[in-house]
Coordinates of C-alpha atoms and ligand atoms in Angstrom, one line a residue:
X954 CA 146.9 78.0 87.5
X955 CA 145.1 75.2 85.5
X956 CA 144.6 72.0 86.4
X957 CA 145.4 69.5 84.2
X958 CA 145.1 65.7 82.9
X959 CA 148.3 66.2 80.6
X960 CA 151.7 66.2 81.5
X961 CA 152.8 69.4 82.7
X962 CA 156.3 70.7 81.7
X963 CA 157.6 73.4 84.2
X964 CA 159.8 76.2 82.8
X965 CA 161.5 78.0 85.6
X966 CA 162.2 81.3 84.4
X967 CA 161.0 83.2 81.4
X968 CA 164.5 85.0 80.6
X969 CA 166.6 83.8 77.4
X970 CA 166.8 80.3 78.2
X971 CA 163.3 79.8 79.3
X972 CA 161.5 81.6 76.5
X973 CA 163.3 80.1 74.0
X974 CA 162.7 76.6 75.3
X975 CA 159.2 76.7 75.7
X976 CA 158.6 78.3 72.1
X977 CA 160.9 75.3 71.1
X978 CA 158.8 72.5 72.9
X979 CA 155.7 74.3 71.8
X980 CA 156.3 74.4 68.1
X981 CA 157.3 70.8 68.2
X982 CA 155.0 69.6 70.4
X983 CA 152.1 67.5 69.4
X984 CA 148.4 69.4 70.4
X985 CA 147.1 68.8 73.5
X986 CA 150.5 66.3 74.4
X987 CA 151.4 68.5 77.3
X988 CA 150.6 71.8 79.0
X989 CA 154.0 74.1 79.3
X990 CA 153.8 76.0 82.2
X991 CA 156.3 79.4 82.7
X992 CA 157.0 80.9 86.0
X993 CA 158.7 83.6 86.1
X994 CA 158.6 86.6 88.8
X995 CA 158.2 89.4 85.5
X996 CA 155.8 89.1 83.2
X997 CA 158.8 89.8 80.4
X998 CA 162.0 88.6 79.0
X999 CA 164.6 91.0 79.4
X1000 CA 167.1 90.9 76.8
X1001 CA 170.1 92.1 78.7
X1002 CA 172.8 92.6 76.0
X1003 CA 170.5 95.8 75.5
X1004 CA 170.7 97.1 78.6
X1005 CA 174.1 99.6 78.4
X1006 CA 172.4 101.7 76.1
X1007 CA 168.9 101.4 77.3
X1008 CA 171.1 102.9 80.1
X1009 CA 172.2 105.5 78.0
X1010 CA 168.6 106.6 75.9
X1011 CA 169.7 104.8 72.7
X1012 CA 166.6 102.5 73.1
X1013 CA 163.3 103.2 74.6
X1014 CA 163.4 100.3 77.8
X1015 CA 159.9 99.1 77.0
X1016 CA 162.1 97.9 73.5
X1017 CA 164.0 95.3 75.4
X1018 CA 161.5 93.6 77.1
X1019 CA 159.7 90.5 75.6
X1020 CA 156.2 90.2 77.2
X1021 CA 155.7 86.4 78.0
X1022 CA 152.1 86.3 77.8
X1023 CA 152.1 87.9 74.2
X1024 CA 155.3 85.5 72.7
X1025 CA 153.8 81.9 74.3
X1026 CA 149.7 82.6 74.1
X1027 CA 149.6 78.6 74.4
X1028 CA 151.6 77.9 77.7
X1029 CA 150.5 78.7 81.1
X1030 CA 152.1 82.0 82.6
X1031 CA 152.9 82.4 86.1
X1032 CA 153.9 85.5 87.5
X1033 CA 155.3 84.3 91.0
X1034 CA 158.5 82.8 92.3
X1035 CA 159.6 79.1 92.5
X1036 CA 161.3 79.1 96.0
X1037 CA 161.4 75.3 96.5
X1038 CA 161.2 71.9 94.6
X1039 CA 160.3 69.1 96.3
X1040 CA 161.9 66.0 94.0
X1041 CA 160.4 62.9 95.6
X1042 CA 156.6 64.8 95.3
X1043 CA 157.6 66.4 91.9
X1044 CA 155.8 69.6 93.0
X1045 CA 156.9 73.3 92.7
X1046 CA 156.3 75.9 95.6
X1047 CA 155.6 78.9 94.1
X1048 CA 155.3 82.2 96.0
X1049 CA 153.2 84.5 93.5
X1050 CA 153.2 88.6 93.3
X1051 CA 150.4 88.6 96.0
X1052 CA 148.8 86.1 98.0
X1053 CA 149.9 82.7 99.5
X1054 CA 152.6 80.5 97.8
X1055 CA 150.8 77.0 96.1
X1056 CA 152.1 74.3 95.2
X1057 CA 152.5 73.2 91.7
X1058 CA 152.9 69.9 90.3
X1059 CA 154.7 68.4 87.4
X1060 CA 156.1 65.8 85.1
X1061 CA 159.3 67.5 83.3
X1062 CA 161.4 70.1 84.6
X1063 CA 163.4 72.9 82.7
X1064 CA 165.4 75.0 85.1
X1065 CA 166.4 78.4 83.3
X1066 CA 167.0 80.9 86.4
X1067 CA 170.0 82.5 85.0
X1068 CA 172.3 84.3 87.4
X1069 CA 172.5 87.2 89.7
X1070 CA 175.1 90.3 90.2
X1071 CA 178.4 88.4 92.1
X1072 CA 179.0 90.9 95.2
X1073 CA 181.6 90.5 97.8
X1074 CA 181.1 91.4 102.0
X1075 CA 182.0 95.1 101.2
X1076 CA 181.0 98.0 103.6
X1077 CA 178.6 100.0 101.6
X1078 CA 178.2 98.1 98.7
X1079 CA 174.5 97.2 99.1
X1080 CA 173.5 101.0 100.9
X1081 CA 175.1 102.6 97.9
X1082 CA 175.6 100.4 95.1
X1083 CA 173.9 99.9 91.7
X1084 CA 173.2 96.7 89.7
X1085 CA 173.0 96.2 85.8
X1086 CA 170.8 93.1 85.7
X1087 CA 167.6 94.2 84.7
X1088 CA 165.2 96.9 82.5
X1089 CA 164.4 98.6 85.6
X1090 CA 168.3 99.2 87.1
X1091 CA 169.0 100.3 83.6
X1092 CA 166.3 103.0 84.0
X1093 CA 167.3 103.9 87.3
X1094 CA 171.0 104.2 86.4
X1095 CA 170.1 106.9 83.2
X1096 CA 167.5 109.2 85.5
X1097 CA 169.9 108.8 88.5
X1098 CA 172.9 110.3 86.1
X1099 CA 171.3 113.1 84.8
X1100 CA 169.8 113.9 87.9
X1101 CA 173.4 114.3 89.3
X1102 CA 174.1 116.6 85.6
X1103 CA 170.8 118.5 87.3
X1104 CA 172.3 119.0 90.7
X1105 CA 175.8 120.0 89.9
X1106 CA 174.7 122.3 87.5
X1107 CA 172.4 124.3 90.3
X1108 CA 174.9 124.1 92.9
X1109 CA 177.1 126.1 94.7
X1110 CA 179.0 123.8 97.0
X1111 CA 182.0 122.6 94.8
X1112 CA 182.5 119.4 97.6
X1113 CA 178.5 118.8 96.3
X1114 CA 179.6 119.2 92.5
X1115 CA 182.3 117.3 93.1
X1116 CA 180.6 113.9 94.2
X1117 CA 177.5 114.5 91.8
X1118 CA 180.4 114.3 88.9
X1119 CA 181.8 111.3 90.1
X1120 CA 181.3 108.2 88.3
X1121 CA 182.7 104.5 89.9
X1122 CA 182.0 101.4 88.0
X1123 CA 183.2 98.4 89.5
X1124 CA 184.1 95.6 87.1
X1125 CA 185.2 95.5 83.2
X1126 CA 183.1 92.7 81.2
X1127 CA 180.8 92.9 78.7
X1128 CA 178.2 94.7 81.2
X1129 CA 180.6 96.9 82.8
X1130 CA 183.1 97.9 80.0
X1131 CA 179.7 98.4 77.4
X1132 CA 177.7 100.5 80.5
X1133 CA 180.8 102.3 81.1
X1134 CA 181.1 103.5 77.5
X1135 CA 177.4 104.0 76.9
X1136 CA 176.9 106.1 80.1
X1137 CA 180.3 108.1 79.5
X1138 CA 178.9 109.2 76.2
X1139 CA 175.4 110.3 77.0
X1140 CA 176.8 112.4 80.0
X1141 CA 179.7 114.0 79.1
X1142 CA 177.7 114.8 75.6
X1143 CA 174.6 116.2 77.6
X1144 CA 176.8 118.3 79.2
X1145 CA 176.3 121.0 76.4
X1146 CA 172.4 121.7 77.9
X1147 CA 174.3 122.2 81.7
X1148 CA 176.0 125.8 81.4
X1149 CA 177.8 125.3 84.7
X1150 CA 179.2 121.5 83.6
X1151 CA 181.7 121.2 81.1
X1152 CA 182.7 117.7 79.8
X1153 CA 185.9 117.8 81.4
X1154 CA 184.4 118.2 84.7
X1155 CA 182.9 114.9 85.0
X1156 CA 185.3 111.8 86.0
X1157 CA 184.6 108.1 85.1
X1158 CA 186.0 105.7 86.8
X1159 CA 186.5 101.9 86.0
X1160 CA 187.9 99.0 88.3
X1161 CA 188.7 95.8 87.6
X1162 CA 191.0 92.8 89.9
X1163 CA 191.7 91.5 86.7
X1164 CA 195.1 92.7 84.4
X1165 CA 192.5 93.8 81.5
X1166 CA 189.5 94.4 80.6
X1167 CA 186.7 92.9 78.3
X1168 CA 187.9 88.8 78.3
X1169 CA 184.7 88.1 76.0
X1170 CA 186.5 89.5 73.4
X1171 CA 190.2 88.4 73.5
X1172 CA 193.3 90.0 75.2
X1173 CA 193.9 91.7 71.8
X1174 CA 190.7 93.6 71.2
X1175 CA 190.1 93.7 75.4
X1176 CA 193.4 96.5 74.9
X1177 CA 192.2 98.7 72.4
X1178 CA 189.0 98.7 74.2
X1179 CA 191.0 100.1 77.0
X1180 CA 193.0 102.0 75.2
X1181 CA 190.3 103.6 73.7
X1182 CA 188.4 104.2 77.3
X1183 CA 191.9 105.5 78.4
X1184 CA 191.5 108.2 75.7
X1185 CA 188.4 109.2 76.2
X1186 CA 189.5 110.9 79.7
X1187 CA 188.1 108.0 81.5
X1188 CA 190.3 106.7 84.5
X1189 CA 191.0 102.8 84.6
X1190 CA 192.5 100.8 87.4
X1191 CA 192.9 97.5 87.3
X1192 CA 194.5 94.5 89.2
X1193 CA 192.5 96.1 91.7
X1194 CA 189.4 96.0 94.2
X1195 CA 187.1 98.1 95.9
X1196 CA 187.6 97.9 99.5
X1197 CA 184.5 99.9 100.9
X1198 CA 182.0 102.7 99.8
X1199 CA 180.7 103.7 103.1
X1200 CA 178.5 106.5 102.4
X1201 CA 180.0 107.1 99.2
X1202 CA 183.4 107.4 99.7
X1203 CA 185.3 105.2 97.3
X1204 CA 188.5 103.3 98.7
X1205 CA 190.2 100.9 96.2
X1206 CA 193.0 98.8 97.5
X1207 CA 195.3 100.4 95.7
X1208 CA 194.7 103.5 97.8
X1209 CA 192.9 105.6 95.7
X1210 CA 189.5 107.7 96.9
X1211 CA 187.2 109.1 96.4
X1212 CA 183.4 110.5 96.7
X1213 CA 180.7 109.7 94.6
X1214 CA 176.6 109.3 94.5
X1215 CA 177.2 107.0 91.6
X1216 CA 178.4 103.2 92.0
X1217 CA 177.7 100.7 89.5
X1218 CA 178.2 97.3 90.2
X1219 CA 179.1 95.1 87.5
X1220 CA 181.3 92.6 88.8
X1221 CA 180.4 89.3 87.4
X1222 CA 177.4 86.8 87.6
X1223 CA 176.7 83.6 90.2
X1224 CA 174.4 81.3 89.6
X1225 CA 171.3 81.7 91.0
X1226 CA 171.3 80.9 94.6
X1227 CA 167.5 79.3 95.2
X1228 CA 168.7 76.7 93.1
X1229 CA 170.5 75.4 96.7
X1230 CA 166.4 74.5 97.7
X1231 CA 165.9 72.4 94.3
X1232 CA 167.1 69.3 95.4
X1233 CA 169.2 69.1 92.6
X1234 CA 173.0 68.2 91.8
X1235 CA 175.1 71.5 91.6
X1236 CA 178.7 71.6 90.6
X1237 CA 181.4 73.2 92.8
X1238 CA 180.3 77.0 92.0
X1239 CA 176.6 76.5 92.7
X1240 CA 175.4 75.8 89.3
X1241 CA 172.8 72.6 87.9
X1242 CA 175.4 69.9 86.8
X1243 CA 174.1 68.2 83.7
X1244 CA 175.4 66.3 80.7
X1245 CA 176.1 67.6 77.2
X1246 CA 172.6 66.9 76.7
X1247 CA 171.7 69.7 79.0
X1248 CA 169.9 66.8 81.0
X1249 CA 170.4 66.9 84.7
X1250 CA 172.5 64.3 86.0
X1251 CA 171.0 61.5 87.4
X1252 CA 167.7 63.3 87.1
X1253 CA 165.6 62.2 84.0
X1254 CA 162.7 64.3 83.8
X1255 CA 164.7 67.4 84.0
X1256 CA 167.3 69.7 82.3
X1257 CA 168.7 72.9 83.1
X1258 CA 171.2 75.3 80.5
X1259 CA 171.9 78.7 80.6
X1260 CA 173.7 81.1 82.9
X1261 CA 172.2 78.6 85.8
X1262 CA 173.8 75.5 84.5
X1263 CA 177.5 74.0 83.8
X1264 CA 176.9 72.9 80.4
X1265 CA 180.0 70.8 79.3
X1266 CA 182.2 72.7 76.0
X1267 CA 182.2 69.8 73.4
X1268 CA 183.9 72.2 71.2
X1269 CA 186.7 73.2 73.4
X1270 CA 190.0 71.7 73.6
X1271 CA 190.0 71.6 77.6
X1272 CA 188.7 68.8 79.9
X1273 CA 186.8 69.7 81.6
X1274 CA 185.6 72.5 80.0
X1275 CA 182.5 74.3 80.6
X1276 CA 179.9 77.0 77.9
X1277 CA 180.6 80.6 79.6
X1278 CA 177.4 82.5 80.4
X1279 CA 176.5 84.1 77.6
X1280 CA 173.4 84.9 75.3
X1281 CA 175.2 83.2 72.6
X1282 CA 174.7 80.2 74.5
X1283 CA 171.8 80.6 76.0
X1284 CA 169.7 81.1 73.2
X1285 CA 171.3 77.6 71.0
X1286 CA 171.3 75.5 74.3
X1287 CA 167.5 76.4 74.6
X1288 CA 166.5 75.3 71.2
X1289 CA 168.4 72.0 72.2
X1290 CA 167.4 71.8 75.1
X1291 CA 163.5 72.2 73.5
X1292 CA 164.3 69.1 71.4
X1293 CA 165.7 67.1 74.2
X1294 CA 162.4 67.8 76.2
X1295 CA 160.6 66.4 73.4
X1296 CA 162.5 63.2 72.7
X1297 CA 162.1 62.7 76.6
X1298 CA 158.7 63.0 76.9
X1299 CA 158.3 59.9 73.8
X1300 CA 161.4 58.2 74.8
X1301 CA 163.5 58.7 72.2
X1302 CA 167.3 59.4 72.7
X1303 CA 168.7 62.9 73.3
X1304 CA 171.1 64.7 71.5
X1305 CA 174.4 66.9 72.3
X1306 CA 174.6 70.5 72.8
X1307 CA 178.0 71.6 70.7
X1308 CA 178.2 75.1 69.9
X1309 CA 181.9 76.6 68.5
X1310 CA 182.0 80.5 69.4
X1311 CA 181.3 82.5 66.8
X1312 CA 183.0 85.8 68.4
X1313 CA 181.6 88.5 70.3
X1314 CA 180.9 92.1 69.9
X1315 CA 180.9 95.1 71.9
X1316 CA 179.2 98.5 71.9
X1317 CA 181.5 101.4 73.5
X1318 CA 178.8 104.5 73.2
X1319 CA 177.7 105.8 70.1
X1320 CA 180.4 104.9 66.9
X1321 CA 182.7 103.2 69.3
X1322 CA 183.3 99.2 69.8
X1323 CA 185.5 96.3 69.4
X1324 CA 184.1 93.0 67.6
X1325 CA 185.8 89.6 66.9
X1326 CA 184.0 87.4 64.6
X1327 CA 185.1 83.3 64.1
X1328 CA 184.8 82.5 60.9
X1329 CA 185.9 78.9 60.5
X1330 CA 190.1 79.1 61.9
X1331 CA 190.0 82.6 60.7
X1332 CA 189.6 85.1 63.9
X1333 CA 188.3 88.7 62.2
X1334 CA 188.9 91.4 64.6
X1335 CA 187.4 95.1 64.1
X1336 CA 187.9 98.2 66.0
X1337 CA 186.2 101.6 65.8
X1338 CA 182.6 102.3 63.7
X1339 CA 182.8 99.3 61.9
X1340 CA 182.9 97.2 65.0
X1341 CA 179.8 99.2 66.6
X1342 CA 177.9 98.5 63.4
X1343 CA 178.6 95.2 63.9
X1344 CA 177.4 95.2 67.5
X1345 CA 173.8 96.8 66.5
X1346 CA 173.5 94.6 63.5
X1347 CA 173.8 91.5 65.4
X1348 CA 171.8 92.0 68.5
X1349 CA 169.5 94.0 66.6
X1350 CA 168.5 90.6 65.0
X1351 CA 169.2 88.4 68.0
X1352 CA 166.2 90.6 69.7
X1353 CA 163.6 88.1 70.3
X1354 CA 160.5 88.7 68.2
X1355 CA 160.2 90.7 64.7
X1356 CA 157.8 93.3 66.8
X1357 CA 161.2 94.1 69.4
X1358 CA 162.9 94.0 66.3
X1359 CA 161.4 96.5 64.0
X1360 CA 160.9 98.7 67.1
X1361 CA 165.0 98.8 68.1
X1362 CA 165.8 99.6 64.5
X1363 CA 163.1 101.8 64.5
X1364 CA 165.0 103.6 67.8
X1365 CA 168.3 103.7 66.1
X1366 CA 166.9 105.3 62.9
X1367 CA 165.2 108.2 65.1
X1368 CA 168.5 108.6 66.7
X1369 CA 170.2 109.1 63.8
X1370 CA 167.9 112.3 63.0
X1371 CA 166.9 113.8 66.6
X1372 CA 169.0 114.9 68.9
X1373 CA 169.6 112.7 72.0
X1374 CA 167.0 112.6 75.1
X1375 CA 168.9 114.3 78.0
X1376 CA 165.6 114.8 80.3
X1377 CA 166.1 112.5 84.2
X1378 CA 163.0 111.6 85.1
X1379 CA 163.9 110.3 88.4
X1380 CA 160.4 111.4 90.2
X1381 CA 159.1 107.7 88.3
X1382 CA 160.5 106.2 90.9
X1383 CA 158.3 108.1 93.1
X1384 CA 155.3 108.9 91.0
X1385 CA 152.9 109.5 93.7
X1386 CA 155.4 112.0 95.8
X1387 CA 153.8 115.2 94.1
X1388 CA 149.8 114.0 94.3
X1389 CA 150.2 112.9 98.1
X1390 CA 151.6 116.2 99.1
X1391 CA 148.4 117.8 97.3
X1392 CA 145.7 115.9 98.5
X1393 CA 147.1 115.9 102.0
X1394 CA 147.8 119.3 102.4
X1395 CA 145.6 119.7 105.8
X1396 CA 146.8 116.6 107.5
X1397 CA 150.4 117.4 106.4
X1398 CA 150.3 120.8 108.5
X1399 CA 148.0 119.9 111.1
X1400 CA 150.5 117.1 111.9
X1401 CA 153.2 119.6 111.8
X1402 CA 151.7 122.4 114.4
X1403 CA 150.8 119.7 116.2
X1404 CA 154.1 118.5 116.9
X1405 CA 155.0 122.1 117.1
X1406 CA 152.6 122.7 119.8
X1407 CA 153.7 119.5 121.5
X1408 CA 158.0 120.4 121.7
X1409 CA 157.0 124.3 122.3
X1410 CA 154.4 122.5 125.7
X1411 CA 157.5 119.9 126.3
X1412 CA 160.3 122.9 126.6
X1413 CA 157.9 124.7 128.3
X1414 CA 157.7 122.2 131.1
X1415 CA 161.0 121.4 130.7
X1416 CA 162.4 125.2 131.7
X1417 CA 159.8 125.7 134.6
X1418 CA 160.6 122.2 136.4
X1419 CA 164.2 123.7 135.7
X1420 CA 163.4 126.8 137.6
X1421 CA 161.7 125.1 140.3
X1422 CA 164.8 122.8 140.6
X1423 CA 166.7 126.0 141.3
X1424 CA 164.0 127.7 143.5
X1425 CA 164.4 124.8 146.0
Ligands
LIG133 C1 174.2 94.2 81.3 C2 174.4 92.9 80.6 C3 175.0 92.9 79.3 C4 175.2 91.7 78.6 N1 175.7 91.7 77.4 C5 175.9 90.5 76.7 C6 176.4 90.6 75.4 O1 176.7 91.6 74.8 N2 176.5 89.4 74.7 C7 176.2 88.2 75.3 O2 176.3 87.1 74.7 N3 175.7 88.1 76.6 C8 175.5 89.3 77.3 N4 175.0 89.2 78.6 C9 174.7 87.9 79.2 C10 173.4 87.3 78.7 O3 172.4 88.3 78.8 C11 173.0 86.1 79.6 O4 174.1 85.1 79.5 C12 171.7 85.4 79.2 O5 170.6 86.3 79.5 C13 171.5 84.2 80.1 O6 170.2 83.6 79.8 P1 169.4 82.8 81.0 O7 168.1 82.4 80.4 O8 170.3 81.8 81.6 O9 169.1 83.9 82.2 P2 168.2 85.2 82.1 O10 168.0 85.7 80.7 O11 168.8 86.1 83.1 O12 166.8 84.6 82.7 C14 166.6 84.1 84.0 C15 165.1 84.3 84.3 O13 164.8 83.6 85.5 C16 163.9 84.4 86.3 N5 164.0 84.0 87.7 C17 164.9 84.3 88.6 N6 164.6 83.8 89.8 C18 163.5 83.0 89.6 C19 162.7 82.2 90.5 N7 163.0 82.0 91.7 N8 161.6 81.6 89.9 C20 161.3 81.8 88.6 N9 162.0 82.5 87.8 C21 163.1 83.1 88.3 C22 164.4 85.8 86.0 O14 163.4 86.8 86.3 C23 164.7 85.8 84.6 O15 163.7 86.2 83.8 C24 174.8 90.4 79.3 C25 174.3 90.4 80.6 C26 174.1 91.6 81.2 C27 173.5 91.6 82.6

């Protein structure tokens, strides 16, 4: 961390929100009239509409990740976390990947945390369930379900088979109806390299407490894109919960069961909960309340926007009425947001955020998804291929960066030509497994006859001081 004369402006978080802001306030800023400093506890932007078929192979994961240091060479990166804010002191505590947390100081505030995966007190869920959140969960998830391909496929134990087939994902939004959809597809279509799996052996399962599925994109196009996960074999229940998942078995309250190694978890976002240790106004659900300036109420030198904040909806007809998280949002309050930062540093006034939704769009798997685009009072609503095309041309173009650009396009052309990856490489997660049991060959056995030796003396003893018992 610098030390500096200039104001310092402190982005918290570097995800869609944060990046965006501080490329704003950089481009517009004057040189040398502040120092923009990013925290963030990755040293990337992850852009999470991605993440379904990162899930699924259709993009390499190192494609949806933005490093910070490369997009904003003239802020100040900080790879830590900001775990308090002390308002009266202006100063940041910030607990950094190794080492003691510091303290940093600062003139502005932009709070861009974004949310984290909603969960409920449910026996299991944290042993056994899976998040969709970030690059590295999206990884984990693709490796974890073809590792389950690999181990039905060299079993003989059908109850093994069984639960190794048995997909659960818990909640039908955006993340969990596209993941869904994306998994479903790689799996049951790698199933043609696993002799002893057939496609119809798998089963997918979706819940949701809600009556449909997909609310992003209208009750309308939310049923044909469960109709059309209906047909594709996969099993939906809705108006339903999931009670428990103690050790893998599935109970929904509905009463069905069953067993499975796979449970995704997808149920909706909170805000951010360090926020509670910011010292700032938060709104009933736990969010930053500001203004339609994205300005913090009460609190001058600092905004917040984003999946952290409750941004008001100047183009809705309810009040009150508030932007849904989304990276529609995001990405047009941050550019705001930027210009507010701007006009408060030189005292000018700021301006509104009002954004009307444009639509939405939703990839299902390869060829499949549901789109609705706004074009002025006219709703457009497409099904099918030309709903998927749709999908890729528009967040293949919201990617942040030309570089993430040209190399997602680049991914989807390759695709088009090779055959899909279907190789798990689930050892990643343990890379150093293999090398250890190498180098450590001697220790690894001498530690083993030594505890041989040591029960073979101990039910040695055991049996004579049992004898001598029963001598006397
Ligand atoms: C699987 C999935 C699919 C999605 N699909 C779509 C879609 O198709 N369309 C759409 O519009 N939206 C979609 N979204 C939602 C969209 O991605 C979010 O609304 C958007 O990313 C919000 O931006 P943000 O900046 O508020 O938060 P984020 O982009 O999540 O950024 C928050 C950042 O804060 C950092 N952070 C967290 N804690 C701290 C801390 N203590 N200190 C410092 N930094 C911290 C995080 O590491 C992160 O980098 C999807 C989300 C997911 C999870």
């Amino acid at each position: 961390m610098s030390t500096t004369e200039r104001p310092r402006i402190l982005v918290v978080g570097g995800g869609y929100v944060g990046l965006y802001a501080a490329r704003r306030i950089l481009k517009k800023m004057r040189y040398g009239e502040a120092t923009v400093t990013v925290v963030d506890p990755r040293s990337y932007m992850t852009y999470q509409p991605f993440l379904p078929e990162t899930a699924a192979g259709s993009i390499s994961p190192r494609h949806v990740v933005v490093p910070l240091r490369r997009v904003l060479p003239k802020a100040e990166v900080l790879t830590g976390r900001v775990t308090t804010i002390d308002q009266d002191r202006k100063v940041a505590s910030v607990a950094p990947l190794v080492g003691e947390p510091y303290e940093l100081p600062f003139d502005y505030l932009v709070v861009a945390m974004g949310a984290v995966s909603r969960t409920f007190p449910i026996p299991g869920l944290a042993e056994n369930g899976i998040g969709m959140k970030g690059v590295e969960e999206a990884i984990g998830l693709r490796n974890h379900v073809l590792e389950q391909l690999d181990k039905a496929d060299s079993t003989t134990d059908e109850e093994v088979r069984r639960r190794a087939l048995t997909f659960v994902f818990v909640g039908g939004g955006f993340a969990g109806a596209e993941t869904i959809g994306e998994v479903e597809d790689m799996a049951r279509d790698a199933a043609k390299y696993y002799p002893n799996v057939r496609r119809e052996d798998m089963r997918f399962v979706l819940v949701d407490a809600a009556p449909g599925i997909l609310p992003e994109v209208g009750p309308k196009l939310g049923a044909y894109g469960l109709e059309h996960l209906k047909q594709r074999g996969i099993e939906v229940y809705l108006n339903t919960s999931m009670d428990s998942c103690v050790d893998g078995h599935v109970v929904l309250k509905n009463g069905f069961e069953a067993d499975s190694n796979t449970i995704v978890w997808t149920a909706g976002v909170k805000p951010n909960p360090v926020l509670s240790e910011f010292g700032l106004p938060l709104g009933p659900k736990g969010h930053v309340d500001v203004d339609a300036t994205m300005q913090v109420k009460g609190v001058g030198y600092a905004w917040a926007a984003g999946d952290n904040a409750q941004v008001p909806d100047l183009a809705s007809d309810k009040d009150p009425a508030f932007c849904p998280p989304n990276a529609q949002h995001a990405l047009r309050q941050a550019k705001v947001l930027g210009d507010n930062v701007i006009s408060g540093m030189r005292g000018f006034p700021q301006s509104d955020y009002k954004h009307a939704n444009k639509g939405a769009v939703a990839g299902l798997g390869l060829h499949k998804g549901v789109a609705m685009i706004v074009l002025g009072k006219t709703k457009i609503k497409l099904k099918g291929r030309l709903a998927w095309y749709m999908h890729r041309a528009y967040h293949g173009m919201a990617v942040p960066t030309w570089n993430r650009k040209i190399r997602v396009f680049a991914d989807w052309t390759l695709g088009m030509f090779l055959k899909r990856e279907v190789v798990s490489l689930g050892a990643m997660e343990r890379p150093r497994g293999e090398f250890y049991e190498a180098a450590a060959p001697v220790t690894a056995a001498a530690q083993a006859k030594a505890k041989a030796a040591k029960e073979s003396e101990g039910s040695e003893g055991k049996a004579k001081a049992e004898a001598g018992a029963k001598a006397s």
